[in-house]
Short mmCIF file of C-alpha atoms and ligand atoms in Angstrom, two decimals:
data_model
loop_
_atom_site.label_atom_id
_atom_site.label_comp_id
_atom_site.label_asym_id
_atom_site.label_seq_id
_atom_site.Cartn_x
_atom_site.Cartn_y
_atom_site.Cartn_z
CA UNK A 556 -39.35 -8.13 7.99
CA UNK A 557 -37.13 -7.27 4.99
CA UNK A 558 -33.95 -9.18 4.65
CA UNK A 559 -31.00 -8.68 2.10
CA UNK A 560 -32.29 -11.19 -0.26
CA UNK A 561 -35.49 -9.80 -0.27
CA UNK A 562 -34.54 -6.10 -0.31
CA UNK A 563 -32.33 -7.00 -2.95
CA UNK A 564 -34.91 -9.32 -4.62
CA UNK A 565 -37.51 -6.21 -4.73
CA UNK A 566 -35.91 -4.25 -7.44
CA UNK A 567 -38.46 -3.53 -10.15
CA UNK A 568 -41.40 -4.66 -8.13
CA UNK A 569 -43.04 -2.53 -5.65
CA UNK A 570 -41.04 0.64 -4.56
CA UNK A 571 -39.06 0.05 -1.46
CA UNK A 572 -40.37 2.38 1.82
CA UNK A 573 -37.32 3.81 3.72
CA UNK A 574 -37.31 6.25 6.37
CA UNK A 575 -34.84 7.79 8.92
CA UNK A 576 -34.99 7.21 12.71
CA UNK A 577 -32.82 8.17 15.91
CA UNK A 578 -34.34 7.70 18.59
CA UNK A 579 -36.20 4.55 20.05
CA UNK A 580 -39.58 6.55 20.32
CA UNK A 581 -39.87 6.91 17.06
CA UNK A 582 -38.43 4.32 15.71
CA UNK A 583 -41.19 2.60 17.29
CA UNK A 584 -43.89 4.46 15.69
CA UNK A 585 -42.56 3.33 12.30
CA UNK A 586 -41.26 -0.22 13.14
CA UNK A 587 -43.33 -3.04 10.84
CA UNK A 588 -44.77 0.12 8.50
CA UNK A 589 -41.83 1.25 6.35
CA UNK A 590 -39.39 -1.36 4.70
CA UNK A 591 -36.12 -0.23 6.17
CA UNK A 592 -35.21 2.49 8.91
CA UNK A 593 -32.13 4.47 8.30
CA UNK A 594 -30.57 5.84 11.06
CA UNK A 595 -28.41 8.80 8.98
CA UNK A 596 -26.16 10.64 10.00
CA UNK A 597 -28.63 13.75 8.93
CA UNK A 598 -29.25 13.03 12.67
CA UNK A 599 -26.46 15.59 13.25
CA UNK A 600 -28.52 18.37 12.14
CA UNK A 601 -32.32 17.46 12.66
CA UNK A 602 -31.56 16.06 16.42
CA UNK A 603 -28.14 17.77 16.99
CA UNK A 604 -29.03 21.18 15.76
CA UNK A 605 -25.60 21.50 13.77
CA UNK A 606 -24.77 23.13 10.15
CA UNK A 607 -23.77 19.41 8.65
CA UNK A 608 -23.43 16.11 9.11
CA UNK A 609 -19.62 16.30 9.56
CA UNK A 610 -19.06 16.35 13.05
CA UNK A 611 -21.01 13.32 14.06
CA UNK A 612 -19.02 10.65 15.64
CA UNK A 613 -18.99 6.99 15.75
CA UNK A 614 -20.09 6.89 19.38
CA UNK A 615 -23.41 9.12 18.44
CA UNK A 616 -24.15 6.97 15.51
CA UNK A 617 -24.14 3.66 17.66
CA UNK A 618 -25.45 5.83 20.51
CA UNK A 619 -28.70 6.35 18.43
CA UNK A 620 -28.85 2.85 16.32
CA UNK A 621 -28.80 1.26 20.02
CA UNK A 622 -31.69 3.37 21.06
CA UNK A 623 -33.13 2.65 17.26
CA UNK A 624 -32.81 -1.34 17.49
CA UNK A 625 -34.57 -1.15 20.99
CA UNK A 626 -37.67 0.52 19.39
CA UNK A 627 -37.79 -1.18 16.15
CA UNK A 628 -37.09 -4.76 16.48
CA UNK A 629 -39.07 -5.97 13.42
CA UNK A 630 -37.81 -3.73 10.38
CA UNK A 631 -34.26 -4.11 8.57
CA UNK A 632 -32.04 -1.32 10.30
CA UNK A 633 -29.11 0.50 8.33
CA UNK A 634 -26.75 2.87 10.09
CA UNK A 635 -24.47 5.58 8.28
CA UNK A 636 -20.81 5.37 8.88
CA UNK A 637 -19.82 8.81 10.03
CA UNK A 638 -17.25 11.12 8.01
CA UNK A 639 -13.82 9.85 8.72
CA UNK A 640 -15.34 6.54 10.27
CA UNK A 641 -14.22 4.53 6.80
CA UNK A 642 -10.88 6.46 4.87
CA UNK A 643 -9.04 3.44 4.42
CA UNK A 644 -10.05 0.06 4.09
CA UNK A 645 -8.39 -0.96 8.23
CA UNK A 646 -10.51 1.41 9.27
CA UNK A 647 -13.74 0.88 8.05
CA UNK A 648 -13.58 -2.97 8.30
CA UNK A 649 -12.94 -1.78 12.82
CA UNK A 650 -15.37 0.68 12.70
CA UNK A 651 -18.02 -1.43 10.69
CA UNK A 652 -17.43 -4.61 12.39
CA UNK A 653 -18.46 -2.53 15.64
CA UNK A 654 -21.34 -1.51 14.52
CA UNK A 655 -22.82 -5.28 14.44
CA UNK A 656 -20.66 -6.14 17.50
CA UNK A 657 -22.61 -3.05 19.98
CA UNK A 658 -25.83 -2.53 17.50
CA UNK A 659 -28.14 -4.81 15.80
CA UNK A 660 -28.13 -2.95 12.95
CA UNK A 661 -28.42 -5.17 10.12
CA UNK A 662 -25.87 -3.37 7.56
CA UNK A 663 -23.72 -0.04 6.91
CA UNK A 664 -24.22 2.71 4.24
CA UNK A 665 -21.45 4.46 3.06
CA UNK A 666 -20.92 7.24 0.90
CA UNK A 667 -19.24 7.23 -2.36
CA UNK A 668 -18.70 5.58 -5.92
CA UNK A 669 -15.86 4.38 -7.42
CA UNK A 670 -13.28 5.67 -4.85
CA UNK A 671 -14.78 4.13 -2.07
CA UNK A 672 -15.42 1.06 -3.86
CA UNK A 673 -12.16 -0.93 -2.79
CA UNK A 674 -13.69 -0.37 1.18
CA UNK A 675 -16.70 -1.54 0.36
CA UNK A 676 -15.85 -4.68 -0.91
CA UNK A 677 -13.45 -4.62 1.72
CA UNK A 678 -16.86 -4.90 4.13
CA UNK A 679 -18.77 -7.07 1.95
CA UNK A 680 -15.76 -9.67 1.70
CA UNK A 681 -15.62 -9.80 5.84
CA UNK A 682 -19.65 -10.21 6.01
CA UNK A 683 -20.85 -6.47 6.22
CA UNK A 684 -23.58 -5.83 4.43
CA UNK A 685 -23.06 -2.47 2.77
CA UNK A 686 -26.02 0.04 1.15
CA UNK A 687 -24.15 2.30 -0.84
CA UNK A 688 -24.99 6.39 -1.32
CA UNK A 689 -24.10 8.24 -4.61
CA UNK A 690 -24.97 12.08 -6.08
CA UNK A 691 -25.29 14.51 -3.91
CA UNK A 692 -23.36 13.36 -0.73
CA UNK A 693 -23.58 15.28 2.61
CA UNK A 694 -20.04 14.13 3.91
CA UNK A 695 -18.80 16.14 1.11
CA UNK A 696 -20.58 19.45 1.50
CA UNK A 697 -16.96 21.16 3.03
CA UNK A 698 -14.96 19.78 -0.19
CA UNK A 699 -17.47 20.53 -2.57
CA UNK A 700 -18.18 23.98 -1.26
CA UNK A 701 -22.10 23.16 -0.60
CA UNK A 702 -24.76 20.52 -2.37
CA UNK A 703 -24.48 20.21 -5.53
CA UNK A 704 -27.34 18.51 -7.94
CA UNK A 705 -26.03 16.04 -9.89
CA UNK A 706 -26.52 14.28 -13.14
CA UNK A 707 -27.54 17.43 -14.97
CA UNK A 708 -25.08 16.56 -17.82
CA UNK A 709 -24.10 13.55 -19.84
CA UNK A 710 -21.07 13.49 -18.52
CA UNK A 711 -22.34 13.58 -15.08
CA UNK A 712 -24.75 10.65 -15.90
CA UNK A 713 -21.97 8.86 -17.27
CA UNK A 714 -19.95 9.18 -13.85
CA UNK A 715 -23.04 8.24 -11.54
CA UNK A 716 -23.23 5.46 -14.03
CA UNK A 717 -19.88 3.86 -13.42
CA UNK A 718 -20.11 4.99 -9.63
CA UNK A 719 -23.22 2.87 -9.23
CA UNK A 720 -21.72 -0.11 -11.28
CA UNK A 721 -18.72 -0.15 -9.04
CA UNK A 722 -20.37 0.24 -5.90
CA UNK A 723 -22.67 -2.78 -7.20
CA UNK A 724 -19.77 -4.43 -8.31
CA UNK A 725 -17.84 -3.99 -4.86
CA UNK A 726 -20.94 -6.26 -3.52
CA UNK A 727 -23.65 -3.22 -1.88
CA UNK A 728 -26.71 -4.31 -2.12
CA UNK A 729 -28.63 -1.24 -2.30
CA UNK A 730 -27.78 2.31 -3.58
CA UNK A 731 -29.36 5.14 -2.35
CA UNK A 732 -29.14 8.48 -4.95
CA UNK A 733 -29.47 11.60 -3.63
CA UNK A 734 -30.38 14.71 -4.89
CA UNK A 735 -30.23 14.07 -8.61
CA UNK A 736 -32.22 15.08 -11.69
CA UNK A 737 -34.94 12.62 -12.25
CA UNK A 738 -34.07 11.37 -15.85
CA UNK A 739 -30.36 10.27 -14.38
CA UNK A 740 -31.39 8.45 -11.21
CA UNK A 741 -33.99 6.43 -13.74
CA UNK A 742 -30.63 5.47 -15.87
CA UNK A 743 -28.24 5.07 -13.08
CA UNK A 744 -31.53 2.62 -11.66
CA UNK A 745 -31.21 0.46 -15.15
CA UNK A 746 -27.78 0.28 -15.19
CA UNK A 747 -27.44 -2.05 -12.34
CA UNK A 748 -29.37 -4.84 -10.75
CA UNK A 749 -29.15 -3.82 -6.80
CA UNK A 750 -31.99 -1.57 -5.75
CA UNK A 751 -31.53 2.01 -5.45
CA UNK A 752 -33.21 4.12 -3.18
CA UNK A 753 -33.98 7.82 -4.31
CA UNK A 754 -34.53 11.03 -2.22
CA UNK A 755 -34.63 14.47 -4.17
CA UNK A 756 -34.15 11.84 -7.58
CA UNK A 757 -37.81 11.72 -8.96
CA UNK A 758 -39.92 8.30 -9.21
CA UNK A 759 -37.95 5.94 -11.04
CA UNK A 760 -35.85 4.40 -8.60
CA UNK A 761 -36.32 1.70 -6.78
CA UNK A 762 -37.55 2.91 -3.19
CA UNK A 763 -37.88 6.02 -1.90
CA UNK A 764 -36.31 7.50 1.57
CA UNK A 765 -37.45 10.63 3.55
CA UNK A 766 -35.40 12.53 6.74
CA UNK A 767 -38.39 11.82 9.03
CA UNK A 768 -38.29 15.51 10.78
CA UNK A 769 -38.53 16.62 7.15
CA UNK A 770 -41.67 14.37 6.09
CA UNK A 771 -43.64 14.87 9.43
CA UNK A 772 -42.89 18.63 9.64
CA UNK A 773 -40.88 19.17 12.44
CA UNK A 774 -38.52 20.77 10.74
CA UNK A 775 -39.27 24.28 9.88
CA UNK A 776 -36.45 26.50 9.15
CA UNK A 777 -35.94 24.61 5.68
CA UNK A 778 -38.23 22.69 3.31
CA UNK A 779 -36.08 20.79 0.36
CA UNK A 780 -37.72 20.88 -2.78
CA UNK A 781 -38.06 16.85 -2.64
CA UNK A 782 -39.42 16.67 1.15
CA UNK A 783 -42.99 16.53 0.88
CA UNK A 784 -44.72 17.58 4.73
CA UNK A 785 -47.21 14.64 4.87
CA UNK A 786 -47.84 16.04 8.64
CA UNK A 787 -47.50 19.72 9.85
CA UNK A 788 -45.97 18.12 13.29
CA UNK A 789 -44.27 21.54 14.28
CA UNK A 790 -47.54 23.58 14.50
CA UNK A 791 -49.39 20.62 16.19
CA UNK A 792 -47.14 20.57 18.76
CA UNK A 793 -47.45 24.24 18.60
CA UNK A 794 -50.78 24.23 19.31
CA UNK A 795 -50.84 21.43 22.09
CA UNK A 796 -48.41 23.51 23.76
CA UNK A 797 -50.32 26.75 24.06
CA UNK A 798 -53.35 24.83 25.33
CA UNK A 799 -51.37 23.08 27.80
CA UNK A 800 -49.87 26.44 28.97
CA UNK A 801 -53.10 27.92 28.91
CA UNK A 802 -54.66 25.21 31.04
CA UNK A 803 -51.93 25.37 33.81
CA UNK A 804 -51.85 29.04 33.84
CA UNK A 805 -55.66 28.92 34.50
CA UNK A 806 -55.83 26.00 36.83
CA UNK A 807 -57.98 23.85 34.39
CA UNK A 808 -55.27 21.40 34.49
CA UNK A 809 -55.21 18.91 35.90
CA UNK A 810 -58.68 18.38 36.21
CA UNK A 811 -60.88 15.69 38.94
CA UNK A 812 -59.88 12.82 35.30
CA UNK A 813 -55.98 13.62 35.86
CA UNK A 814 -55.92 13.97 39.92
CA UNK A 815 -55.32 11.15 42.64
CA UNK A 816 -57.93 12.04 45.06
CA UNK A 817 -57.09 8.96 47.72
O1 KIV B 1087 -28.21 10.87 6.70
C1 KIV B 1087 -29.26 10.61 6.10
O2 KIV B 1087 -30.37 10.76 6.63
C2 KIV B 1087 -29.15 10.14 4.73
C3 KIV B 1087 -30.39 10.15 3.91
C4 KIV B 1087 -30.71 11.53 3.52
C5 KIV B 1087 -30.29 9.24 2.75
O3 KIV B 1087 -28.10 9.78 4.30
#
């Protein structure tokens, strides 16, 4: 099982595997396989069917990282820290410190760069381990007026730069970039010494992390350009359905194999 000094020790070496969970079931399925499970906040749309991830709550979040510890108990767990959960530095350090009093999650990610760097070292300094999130950030969708790629300009570049460096600085130690052109994540990645984890931000960071509705292809309405389907899940179940329906409807279920007969 990954720990902080070894997730942080892996940057360079082989690309770390991250992918999301939220329920125990699943979490299961992927416990001992991937390097860390992230139970996002993404949750609010791919389990809770809403528009963003805005209206999630601390009580869902710990809600599903219960149900995710329960399943997973030998991979590194990280749970986001819901909008509004962490705007001042009071806050975050109560909210946080919750999350490792009622989960056993093993550390927080939180979005944001230099802003949000005095609450993360806030965290750090009182013994939460912190994976930061920079670029495209879904807590700001609202205030941003939708998601935005970043780093398509030098001047952009130059901002994720000093984000990343102050989120490193503020003692995170990870980074995940999100949805960012390829050439900038790789820069942002060799600017500091933490490990950063890409999704939609090419092949040059450190580890890669996938929404896993997204990568096993439950999730139809809409494909990202950076979600690869490594399972068509939704027409699987799709088709197990219809045969089940067709087998009750016509009495070939259950058969004499599925039947107590004494
Ligand atoms: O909420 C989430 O699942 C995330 C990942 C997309 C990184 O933040």
């Amino acid at each position: 099982m990954k720990t902080i000094t070894s997730i942080k020790k892996s940057k360079g070496l082989t690309p770390l595997t991250v992918i999301t969970a939220y329920d125990a079931l699943f979490a299961s399925l992927f416990d001992a396989k991937v390097d860390i499970i992230l139970v996002g906040d993404s949750l609010n749309m791919s389990f809770g069917a809403k528009a963003d991830t805005l209206s999630a709550t601390m009580d869902i979040m710990i809600y599903h990282t219960q149900a995710v510890c329960a399943g997973a108990k030998e991979t590194f767990i990280v749970m986001d820290m819901p909008f509004g959960s962490y705007t001042n530095e009071t806050l975050a350090l109560q909210n946080a410190s919750r999350v490792y009093a009622q989960t056993g999650a093993h550390a927080v990610k939180i979005e944001g760069g230099i802003s949000r760097a005095p609450i993360i070292r806030a965290l750090t300094q009182n013994s939460i381990a912190v994976m930061g999130h920079i670029g495209l950030m879904p807590q700001f969708v609202r205030s941003e007026g939708g998601y935005k790629i970043r780093g398509r300009t030098e001047e952009e570049i130059q901002t994720l730069i000093k984000d990343a460096q102050a989120v490193e600085a503020a003692g995170a130690f990870s980074l995940v970039i999100e949805g960012v052109v390829e050439e900038a994540a790789k820069r942002i990645s060799e600017a500091i010494s933490i490990p950063t984890i890409g999704i939609g931000a090419g092949k040059y960071t450190d580890g890669q992390v996938l929404v896993w509705s997204d990568m096993l292809g439950f999730f139809k309405p809409f494909q990202p350009k950076f979600a690869k389907r490594y399972l068509d899940g939704a027409t699987l179940v799709d088709e197990a359905l219809d045969t089940y329906i067709k087998e009750v409807q016509t009495r070939s279920f259950p058969s004499l194999e599925y039947t107590y007969t004494k």
